[in-house]
mmCIF file of C-alpha atoms in Angstrom:
data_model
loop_
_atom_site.group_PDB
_atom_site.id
_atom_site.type_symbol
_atom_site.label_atom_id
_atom_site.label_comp_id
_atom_site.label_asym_id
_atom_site.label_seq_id
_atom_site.Cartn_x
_atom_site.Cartn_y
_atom_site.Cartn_z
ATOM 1 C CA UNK A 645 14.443 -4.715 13.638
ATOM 2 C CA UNK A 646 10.675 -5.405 14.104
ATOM 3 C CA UNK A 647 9.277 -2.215 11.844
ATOM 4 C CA UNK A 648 5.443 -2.316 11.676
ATOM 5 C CA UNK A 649 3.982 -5.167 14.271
ATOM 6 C CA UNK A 650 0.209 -5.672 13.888
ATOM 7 C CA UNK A 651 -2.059 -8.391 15.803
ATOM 8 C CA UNK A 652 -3.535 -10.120 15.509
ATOM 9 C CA UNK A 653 -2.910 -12.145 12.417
ATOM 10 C CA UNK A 654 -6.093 -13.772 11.603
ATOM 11 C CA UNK A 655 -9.584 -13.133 13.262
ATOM 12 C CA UNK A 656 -12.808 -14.921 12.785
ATOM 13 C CA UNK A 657 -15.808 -12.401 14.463
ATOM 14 C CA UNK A 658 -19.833 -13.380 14.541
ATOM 15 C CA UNK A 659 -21.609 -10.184 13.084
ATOM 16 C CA UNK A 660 -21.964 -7.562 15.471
ATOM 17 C CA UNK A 661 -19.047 -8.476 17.455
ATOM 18 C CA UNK A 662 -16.400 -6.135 18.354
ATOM 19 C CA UNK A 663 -12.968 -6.186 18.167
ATOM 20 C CA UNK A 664 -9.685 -3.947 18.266
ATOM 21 C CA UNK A 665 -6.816 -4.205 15.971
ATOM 22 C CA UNK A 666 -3.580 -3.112 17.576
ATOM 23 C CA UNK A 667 -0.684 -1.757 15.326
ATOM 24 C CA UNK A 668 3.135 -0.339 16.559
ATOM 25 C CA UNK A 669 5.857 1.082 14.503
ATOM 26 C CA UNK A 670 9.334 1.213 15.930
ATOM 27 C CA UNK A 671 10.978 4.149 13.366
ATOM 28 C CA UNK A 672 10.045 7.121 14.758
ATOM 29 C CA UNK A 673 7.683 7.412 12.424
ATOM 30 C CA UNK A 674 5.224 10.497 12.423
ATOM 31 C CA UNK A 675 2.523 9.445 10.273
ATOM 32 C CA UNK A 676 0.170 5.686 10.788
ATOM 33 C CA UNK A 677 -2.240 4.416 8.211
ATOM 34 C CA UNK A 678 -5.070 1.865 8.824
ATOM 35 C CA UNK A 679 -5.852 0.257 4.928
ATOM 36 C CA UNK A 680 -7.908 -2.718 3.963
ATOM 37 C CA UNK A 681 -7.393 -4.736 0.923
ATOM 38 C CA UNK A 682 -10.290 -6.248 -1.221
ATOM 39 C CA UNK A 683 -9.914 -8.683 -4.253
ATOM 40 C CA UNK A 684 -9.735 -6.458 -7.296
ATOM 41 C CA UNK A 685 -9.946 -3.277 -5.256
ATOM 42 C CA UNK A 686 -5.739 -2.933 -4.165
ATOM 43 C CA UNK A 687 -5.487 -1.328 -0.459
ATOM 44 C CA UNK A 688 -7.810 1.385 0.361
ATOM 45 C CA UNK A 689 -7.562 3.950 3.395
ATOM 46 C CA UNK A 690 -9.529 3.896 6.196
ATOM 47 C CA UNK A 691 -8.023 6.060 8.618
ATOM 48 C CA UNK A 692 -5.108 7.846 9.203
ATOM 49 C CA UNK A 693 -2.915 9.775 11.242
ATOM 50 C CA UNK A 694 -0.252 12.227 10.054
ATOM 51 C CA UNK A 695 0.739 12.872 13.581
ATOM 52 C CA UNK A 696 0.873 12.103 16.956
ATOM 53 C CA UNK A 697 -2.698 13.515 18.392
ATOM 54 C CA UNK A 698 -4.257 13.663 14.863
ATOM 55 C CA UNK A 699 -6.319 11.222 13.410
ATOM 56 C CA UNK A 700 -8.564 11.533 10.068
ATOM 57 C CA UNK A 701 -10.693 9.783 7.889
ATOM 58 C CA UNK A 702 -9.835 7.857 4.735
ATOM 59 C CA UNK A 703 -11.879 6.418 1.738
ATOM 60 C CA UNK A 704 -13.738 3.871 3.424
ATOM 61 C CA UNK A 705 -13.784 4.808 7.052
ATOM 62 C CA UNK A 706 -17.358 3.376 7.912
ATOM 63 C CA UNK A 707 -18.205 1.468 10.707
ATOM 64 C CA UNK A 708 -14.459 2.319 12.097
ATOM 65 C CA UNK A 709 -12.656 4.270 14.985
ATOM 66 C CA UNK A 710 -9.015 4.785 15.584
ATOM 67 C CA UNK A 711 -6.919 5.957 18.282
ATOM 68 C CA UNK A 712 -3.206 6.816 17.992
ATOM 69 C CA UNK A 713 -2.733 6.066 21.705
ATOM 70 C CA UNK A 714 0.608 7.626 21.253
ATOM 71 C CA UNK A 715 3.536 7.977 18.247
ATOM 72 C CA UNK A 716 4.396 4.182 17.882
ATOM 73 C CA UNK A 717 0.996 3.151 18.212
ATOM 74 C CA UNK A 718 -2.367 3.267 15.932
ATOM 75 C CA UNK A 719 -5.247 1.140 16.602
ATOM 76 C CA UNK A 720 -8.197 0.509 14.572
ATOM 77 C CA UNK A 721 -11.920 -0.980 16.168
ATOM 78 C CA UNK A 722 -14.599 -2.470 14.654
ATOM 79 C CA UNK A 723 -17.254 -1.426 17.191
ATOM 80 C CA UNK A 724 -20.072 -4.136 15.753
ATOM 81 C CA UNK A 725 -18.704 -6.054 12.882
ATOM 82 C CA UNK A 726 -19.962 -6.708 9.886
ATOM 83 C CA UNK A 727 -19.753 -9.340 7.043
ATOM 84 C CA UNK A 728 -19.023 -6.301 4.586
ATOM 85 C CA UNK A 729 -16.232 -6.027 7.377
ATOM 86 C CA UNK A 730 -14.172 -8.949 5.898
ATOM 87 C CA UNK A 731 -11.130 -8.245 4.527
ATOM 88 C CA UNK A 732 -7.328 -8.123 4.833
ATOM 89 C CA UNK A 733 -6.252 -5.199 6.853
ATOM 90 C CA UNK A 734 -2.919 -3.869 6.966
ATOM 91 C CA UNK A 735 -0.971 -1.018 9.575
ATOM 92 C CA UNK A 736 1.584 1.224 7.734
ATOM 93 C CA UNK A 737 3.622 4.004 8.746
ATOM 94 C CA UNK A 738 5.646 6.276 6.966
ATOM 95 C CA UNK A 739 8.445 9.617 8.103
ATOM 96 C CA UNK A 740 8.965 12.723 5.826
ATOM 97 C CA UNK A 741 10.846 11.702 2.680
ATOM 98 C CA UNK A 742 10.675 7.605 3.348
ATOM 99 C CA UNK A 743 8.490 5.146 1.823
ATOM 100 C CA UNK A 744 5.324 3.579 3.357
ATOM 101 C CA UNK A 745 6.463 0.452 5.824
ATOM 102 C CA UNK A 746 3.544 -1.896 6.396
ATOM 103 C CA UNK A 747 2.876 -4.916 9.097
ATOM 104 C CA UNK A 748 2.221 -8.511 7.890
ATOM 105 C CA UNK A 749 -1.714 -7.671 7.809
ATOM 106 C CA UNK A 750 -4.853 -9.307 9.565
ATOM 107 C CA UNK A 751 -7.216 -11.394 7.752
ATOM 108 C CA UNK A 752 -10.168 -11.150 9.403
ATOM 109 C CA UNK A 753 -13.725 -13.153 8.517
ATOM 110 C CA UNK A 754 -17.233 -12.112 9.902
ATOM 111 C CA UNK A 755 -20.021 -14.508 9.830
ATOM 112 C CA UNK B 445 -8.441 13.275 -5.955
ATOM 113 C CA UNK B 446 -5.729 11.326 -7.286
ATOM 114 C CA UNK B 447 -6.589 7.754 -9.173
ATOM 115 C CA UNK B 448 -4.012 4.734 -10.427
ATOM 116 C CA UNK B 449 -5.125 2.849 -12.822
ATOM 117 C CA UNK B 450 -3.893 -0.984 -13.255
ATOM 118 C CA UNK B 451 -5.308 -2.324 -16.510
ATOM 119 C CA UNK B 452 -3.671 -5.910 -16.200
ATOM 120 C CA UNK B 453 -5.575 -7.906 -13.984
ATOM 121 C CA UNK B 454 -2.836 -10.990 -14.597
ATOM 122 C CA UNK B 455 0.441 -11.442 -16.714
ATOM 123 C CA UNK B 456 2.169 -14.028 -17.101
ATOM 124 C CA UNK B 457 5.959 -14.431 -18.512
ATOM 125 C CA UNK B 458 8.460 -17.438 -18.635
ATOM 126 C CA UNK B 459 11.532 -17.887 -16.492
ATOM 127 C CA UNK B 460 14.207 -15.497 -17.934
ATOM 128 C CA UNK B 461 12.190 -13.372 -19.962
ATOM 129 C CA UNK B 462 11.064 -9.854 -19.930
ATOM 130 C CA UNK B 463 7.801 -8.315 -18.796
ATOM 131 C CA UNK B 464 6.108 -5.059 -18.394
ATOM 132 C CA UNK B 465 3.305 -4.169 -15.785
ATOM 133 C CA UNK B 466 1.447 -1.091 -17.100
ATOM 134 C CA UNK B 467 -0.075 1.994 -14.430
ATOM 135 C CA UNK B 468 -1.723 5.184 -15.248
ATOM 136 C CA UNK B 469 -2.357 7.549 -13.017
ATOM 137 C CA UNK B 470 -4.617 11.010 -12.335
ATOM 138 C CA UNK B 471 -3.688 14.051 -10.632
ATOM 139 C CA UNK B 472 -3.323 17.418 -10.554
ATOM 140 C CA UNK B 473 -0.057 17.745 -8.750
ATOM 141 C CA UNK B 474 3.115 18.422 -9.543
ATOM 142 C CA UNK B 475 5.347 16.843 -7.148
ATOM 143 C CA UNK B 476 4.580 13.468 -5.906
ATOM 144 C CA UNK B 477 5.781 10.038 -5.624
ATOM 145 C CA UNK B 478 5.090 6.792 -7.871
ATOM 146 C CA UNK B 479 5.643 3.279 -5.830
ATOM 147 C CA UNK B 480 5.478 -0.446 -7.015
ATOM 148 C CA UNK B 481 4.641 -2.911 -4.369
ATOM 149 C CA UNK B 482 5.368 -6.416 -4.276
ATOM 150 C CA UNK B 483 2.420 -8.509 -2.414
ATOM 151 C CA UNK B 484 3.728 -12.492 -2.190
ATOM 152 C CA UNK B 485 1.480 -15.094 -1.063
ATOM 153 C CA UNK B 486 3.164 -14.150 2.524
ATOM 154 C CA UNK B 487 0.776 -11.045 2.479
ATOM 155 C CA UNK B 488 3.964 -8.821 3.108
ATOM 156 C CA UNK B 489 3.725 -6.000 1.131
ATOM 157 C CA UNK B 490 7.386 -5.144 -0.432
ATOM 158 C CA UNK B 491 8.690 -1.903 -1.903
ATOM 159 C CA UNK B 492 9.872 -2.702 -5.612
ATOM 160 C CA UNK B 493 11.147 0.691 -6.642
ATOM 161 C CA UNK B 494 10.419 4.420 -5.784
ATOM 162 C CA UNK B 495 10.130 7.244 -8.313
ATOM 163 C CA UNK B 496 10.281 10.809 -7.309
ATOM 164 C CA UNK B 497 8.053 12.760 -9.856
ATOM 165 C CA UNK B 498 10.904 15.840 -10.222
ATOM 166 C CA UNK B 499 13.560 13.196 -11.541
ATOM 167 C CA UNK B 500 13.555 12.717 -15.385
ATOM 168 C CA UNK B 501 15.681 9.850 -14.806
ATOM 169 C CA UNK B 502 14.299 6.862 -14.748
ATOM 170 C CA UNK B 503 14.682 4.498 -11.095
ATOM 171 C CA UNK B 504 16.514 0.938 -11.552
ATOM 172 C CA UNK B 505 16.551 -1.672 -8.943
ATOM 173 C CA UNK B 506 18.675 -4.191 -10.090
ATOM 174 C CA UNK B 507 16.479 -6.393 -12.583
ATOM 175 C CA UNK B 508 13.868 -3.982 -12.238
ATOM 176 C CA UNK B 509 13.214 -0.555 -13.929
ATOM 177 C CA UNK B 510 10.170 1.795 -14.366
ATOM 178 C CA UNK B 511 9.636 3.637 -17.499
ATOM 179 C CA UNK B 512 7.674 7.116 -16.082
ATOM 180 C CA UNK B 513 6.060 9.146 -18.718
ATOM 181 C CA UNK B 514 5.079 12.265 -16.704
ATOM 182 C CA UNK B 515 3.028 14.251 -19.243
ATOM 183 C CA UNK B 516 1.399 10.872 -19.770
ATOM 184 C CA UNK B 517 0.956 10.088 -16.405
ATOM 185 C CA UNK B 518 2.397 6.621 -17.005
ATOM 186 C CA UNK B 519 4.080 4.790 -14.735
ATOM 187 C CA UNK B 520 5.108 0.884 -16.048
ATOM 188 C CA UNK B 521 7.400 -1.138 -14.526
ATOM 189 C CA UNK B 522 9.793 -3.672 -16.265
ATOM 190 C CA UNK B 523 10.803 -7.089 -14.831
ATOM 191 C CA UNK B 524 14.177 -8.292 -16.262
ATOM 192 C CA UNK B 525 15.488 -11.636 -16.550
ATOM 193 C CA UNK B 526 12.084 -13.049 -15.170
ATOM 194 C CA UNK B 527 12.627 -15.513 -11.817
ATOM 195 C CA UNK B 528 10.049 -17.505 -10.197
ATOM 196 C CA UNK B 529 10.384 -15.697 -7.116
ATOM 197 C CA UNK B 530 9.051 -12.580 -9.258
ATOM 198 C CA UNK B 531 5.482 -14.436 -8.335
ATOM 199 C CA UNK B 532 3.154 -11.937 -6.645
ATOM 200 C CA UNK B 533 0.271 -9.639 -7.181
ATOM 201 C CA UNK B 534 2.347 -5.966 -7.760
ATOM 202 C CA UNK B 535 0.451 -2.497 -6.895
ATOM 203 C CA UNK B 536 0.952 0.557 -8.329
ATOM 204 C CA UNK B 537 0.735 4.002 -5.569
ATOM 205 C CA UNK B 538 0.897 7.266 -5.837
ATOM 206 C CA UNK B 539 1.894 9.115 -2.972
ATOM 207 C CA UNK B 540 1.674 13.241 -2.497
ATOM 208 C CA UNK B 541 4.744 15.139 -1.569
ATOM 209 C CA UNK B 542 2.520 17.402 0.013
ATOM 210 C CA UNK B 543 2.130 16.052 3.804
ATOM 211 C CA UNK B 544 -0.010 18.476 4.740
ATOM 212 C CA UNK B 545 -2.992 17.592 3.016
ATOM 213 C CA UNK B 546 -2.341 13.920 2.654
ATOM 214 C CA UNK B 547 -0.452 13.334 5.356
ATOM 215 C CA UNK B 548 1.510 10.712 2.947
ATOM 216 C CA UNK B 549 -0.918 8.792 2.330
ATOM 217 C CA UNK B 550 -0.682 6.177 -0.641
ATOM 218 C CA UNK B 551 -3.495 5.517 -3.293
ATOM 219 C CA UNK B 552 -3.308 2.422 -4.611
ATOM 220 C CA UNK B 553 -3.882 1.201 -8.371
ATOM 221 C CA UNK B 554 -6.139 -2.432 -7.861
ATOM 222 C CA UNK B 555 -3.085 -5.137 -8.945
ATOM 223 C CA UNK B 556 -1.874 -6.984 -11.443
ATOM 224 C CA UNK B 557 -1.061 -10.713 -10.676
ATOM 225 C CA UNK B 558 1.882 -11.834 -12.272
ATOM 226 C CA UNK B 559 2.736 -15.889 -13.089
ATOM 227 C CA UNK B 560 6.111 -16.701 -13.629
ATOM 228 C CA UNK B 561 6.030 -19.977 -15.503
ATOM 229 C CA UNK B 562 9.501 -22.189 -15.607
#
Protein backbone atom coordinates (compact mmCIF):
# COMPACT_ATOMS: atom_id res chain seq x y z
CA UNK A 1 0.00 0.00 0.00
CA UNK A 2 2.39 2.76 -1.25
CA UNK A 3 -0.17 5.98 -0.66
CA UNK A 4 1.63 9.25 -1.55
CA UNK A 5 5.24 8.44 -3.36
CA UNK A 6 7.32 11.61 -3.91
CA UNK A 7 11.06 11.80 -5.39
CA UNK A 8 13.19 12.54 -4.97
CA UNK A 9 14.13 12.51 -1.34
CA UNK A 10 16.84 14.94 -0.97
CA UNK A 11 18.16 17.47 -3.65
CA UNK A 12 21.09 19.75 -3.54
CA UNK A 13 20.55 22.53 -6.73
CA UNK A 14 23.24 25.55 -7.61
CA UNK A 15 20.99 28.78 -7.84
CA UNK A 16 19.28 29.07 -10.96
CA UNK A 17 19.11 25.49 -11.63
CA UNK A 18 16.03 23.74 -12.46
CA UNK A 19 14.49 20.89 -11.31
CA UNK A 20 11.06 18.87 -11.21
CA UNK A 21 9.58 17.26 -8.25
CA UNK A 22 7.45 14.28 -9.15
CA UNK A 23 4.55 13.20 -6.75
CA UNK A 24 1.81 9.99 -7.25
CA UNK A 25 -1.03 9.00 -5.10
CA UNK A 26 -2.47 5.54 -5.45
CA UNK A 27 -6.23 6.21 -3.64
CA UNK A 28 -8.16 7.52 -6.13
CA UNK A 29 -7.76 10.54 -4.79
CA UNK A 30 -9.34 13.73 -6.49
CA UNK A 31 -7.58 16.48 -4.97
CA UNK A 32 -3.14 16.93 -4.86
CA UNK A 33 -1.40 19.53 -2.80
CA UNK A 34 2.22 20.77 -3.31
CA UNK A 35 3.29 22.39 0.51
CA UNK A 36 6.65 23.45 1.78
CA UNK A 37 7.64 23.49 5.33
CA UNK A 38 9.89 26.24 6.95
CA UNK A 39 11.31 26.25 10.58
CA UNK A 40 8.75 28.10 12.65
CA UNK A 41 6.42 28.61 9.71
CA UNK A 42 4.41 24.74 9.79
CA UNK A 43 3.55 23.64 5.99
CA UNK A 44 2.38 26.25 3.71
CA UNK A 45 0.56 25.77 0.20
CA UNK A 46 2.00 26.31 -2.86
CA UNK A 47 -0.15 24.85 -5.33
CA UNK A 48 -2.92 22.79 -5.62
CA UNK A 49 -5.24 20.82 -7.48
CA UNK A 50 -8.80 19.92 -6.46
CA UNK A 51 -9.18 17.92 -9.58
CA UNK A 52 -7.98 16.20 -12.33
CA UNK A 53 -7.34 19.16 -15.09
CA UNK A 54 -7.39 21.92 -12.40
CA UNK A 55 -4.58 23.37 -10.87
CA UNK A 56 -4.43 26.70 -8.59
CA UNK A 57 -2.32 28.73 -6.65
CA UNK A 58 -1.59 28.56 -2.93
CA UNK A 59 0.06 30.96 -0.33
CA UNK A 60 3.43 30.95 -1.54
CA UNK A 61 3.27 29.90 -5.13
CA UNK A 62 6.30 32.07 -6.44
CA UNK A 63 8.84 31.00 -8.57
CA UNK A 64 6.65 27.59 -9.05
CA UNK A 65 4.64 25.62 -11.79
CA UNK A 66 2.65 22.49 -11.47
CA UNK A 67 1.16 20.07 -13.70
CA UNK A 68 -1.33 17.35 -12.68
CA UNK A 69 -0.23 15.22 -15.65
CA UNK A 70 -3.18 13.12 -14.81
CA UNK A 71 -5.34 11.96 -11.39
CA UNK A 72 -2.48 10.01 -9.57
CA UNK A 73 0.02 12.39 -10.49
CA UNK A 74 1.03 16.18 -9.42
CA UNK A 75 4.31 17.59 -10.13
CA UNK A 76 5.84 20.66 -8.93
CA UNK A 77 9.11 22.65 -10.92
CA UNK A 78 11.35 24.98 -9.82
CA UNK A 79 12.09 26.60 -13.20
CA UNK A 80 15.48 28.59 -11.80
CA UNK A 81 16.03 27.87 -8.20
CA UNK A 82 16.64 29.89 -5.64
CA UNK A 83 18.34 29.89 -2.15
CA UNK A 84 14.92 31.33 -0.73
CA UNK A 85 13.91 27.96 -2.55
CA UNK A 86 15.27 25.76 0.32
CA UNK A 87 13.04 23.97 2.18
CA UNK A 88 11.26 20.68 2.94
CA UNK A 89 8.58 20.02 0.46
CA UNK A 90 5.93 17.63 0.86
CA UNK A 91 3.02 15.97 -1.89
CA UNK A 92 -0.42 15.34 -0.24
CA UNK A 93 -3.59 14.21 -1.50
CA UNK A 94 -6.81 14.01 -0.07
CA UNK A 95 -10.80 12.39 -1.40
CA UNK A 96 -14.15 13.96 -0.22
CA UNK A 97 -14.67 13.24 3.48
CA UNK A 98 -10.89 11.66 4.17
CA UNK A 99 -8.02 13.23 5.74
CA UNK A 100 -4.95 14.74 3.98
CA UNK A 101 -2.29 11.69 3.10
CA UNK A 102 1.18 13.09 2.54
CA UNK A 103 4.60 11.51 0.91
CA UNK A 104 7.83 11.25 2.99
CA UNK A 105 8.86 14.92 1.68
CA UNK A 106 12.02 16.29 -0.25
CA UNK A 107 14.59 18.26 1.41
CA UNK A 108 16.00 20.20 -0.99
CA UNK A 109 19.21 22.84 -0.53
CA UNK A 110 20.13 25.64 -3.11
CA UNK A 111 23.47 27.17 -3.04
CA UNK B 1 -8.85 33.53 5.32
CA UNK B 2 -8.61 31.07 7.93
CA UNK B 3 -5.43 31.26 10.56
CA UNK B 4 -4.18 28.49 13.41
CA UNK B 5 -2.45 29.70 15.87
CA UNK B 6 0.26 27.46 17.87
CA UNK B 7 1.50 29.46 20.84
CA UNK B 8 3.95 26.67 22.20
CA UNK B 9 6.95 26.69 20.32
CA UNK B 10 8.29 23.51 22.66
CA UNK B 11 6.83 21.41 25.64
CA UNK B 12 8.24 19.18 27.32
CA UNK B 13 6.63 16.38 29.79
CA UNK B 14 8.11 13.24 31.60
CA UNK B 15 7.49 9.63 30.67
CA UNK B 16 3.94 8.79 31.94
CA UNK B 17 2.63 12.06 32.51
CA UNK B 18 0.07 14.26 31.01
CA UNK B 19 0.40 17.12 28.56
CA UNK B 20 -1.61 19.56 26.65
CA UNK B 21 -0.66 21.23 23.22
CA UNK B 22 -2.74 24.42 22.87
CA UNK B 23 -4.27 25.76 19.02
CA UNK B 24 -6.46 28.62 18.25
CA UNK B 25 -7.85 29.12 15.28
CA UNK B 26 -9.73 32.00 12.90
CA UNK B 27 -12.51 31.63 10.62
CA UNK B 28 -15.60 32.50 9.55
CA UNK B 29 -17.04 29.14 8.73
CA UNK B 30 -19.21 27.01 10.12
CA UNK B 31 -18.41 23.61 9.11
CA UNK B 32 -14.90 22.56 8.88
CA UNK B 33 -12.39 20.21 10.09
CA UNK B 34 -9.64 20.52 12.99
CA UNK B 35 -6.46 17.99 12.45
CA UNK B 36 -3.34 17.26 14.70
CA UNK B 37 -0.34 16.04 12.89
CA UNK B 38 2.42 14.14 14.16
CA UNK B 39 5.91 15.15 12.34
CA UNK B 40 8.84 12.53 13.81
CA UNK B 41 12.33 13.05 13.02
CA UNK B 42 11.38 10.55 9.95
CA UNK B 43 9.74 13.70 8.30
CA UNK B 44 6.46 11.55 7.90
CA UNK B 45 3.75 13.54 8.68
CA UNK B 46 1.07 11.37 10.84
CA UNK B 47 -2.61 12.00 11.47
CA UNK B 48 -3.10 12.18 15.41
CA UNK B 49 -6.83 12.72 15.58
CA UNK B 50 -9.61 14.34 13.38
CA UNK B 51 -12.39 16.59 14.65
CA UNK B 52 -15.40 17.34 12.62
CA UNK B 53 -16.55 20.93 13.65
CA UNK B 54 -20.60 19.76 13.77
CA UNK B 55 -19.72 17.09 16.57
CA UNK B 56 -19.98 18.44 20.20
CA UNK B 57 -18.33 15.38 21.21
CA UNK B 58 -15.09 15.46 21.75
CA UNK B 59 -12.55 12.85 19.34
CA UNK B 60 -10.34 10.20 21.44
CA UNK B 61 -7.62 8.21 19.95
CA UNK B 62 -6.58 5.96 22.41
CA UNK B 63 -4.10 8.02 24.77
CA UNK B 64 -4.97 10.95 22.93
CA UNK B 65 -7.97 13.40 23.15
CA UNK B 66 -8.72 16.99 21.91
CA UNK B 67 -10.65 19.34 23.98
CA UNK B 68 -12.55 21.68 21.01
CA UNK B 69 -14.06 24.82 22.27
CA UNK B 70 -15.99 25.97 19.15
CA UNK B 71 -17.24 29.42 20.21
CA UNK B 72 -13.65 29.79 21.34
CA UNK B 73 -12.16 28.56 18.44
CA UNK B 74 -9.89 26.34 20.52
CA UNK B 75 -8.65 23.36 19.55
CA UNK B 76 -5.93 21.61 22.30
CA UNK B 77 -4.93 18.35 22.24
CA UNK B 78 -4.11 16.10 25.31
CA UNK B 79 -1.32 13.46 25.43
CA UNK B 80 -2.05 10.74 28.06
CA UNK B 81 0.23 8.54 29.79
CA UNK B 82 3.25 10.37 28.05
CA UNK B 83 5.75 7.71 25.99
CA UNK B 84 8.94 8.54 24.46
CA UNK B 85 7.76 7.69 21.18
CA UNK B 86 5.25 10.78 21.71
CA UNK B 87 8.66 12.77 20.49
CA UNK B 88 7.82 14.97 17.49
CA UNK B 89 7.02 18.44 16.40
CA UNK B 90 2.77 18.23 16.30
CA UNK B 91 0.75 20.73 13.85
CA UNK B 92 -2.40 21.97 14.28
CA UNK B 93 -4.82 22.30 10.60
CA UNK B 94 -7.80 23.43 9.82
CA UNK B 95 -9.36 22.12 6.91
CA UNK B 96 -12.78 23.60 5.06
CA UNK B 97 -15.66 21.31 4.47
CA UNK B 98 -16.35 23.38 1.67
CA UNK B 99 -14.33 21.73 -1.41
CA UNK B 100 -15.31 24.04 -3.66
CA UNK B 101 -13.50 26.93 -2.65
CA UNK B 102 -10.65 25.21 -0.93
CA UNK B 103 -10.51 22.33 -2.65
CA UNK B 104 -9.53 20.68 0.94
CA UNK B 105 -6.86 22.30 1.44
CA UNK B 106 -5.21 22.33 5.05
CA UNK B 107 -3.83 25.52 6.86
CA UNK B 108 -1.44 24.78 9.12
CA UNK B 109 -0.78 26.31 12.75
CA UNK B 110 3.50 26.72 12.85
CA UNK B 111 4.29 23.59 15.57
CA UNK B 112 4.92 22.89 18.77
CA UNK B 113 7.94 20.56 19.53
CA UNK B 114 7.31 18.30 22.17
CA UNK B 115 10.32 16.45 24.48
CA UNK B 116 9.41 13.52 26.18
CA UNK B 117 11.98 13.15 28.92
CA UNK B 118 12.33 9.46 30.72
Amino acid sequence: NAGVTQTPKFQVLKTGQSMTLQCAQDMNHNSMYWYRQDPGMGLRLIYYSASEGTTDKGEVPNGYNVSRLNKREFSLRLESAAPSQTSVYFCASSGRGSPSAFGSGTRLTVV
Amino acid sequence: AQTVTQSQPEMSVQEAETVTLSCTYDTSESDYYLFWYKQPPSRQMILVIRQEAYKQQNATENRFSVNFQKAAKSFSLKISDSQLGDAAMYFCAYRSAFMETSGSRLTFGEGTQLTVNP
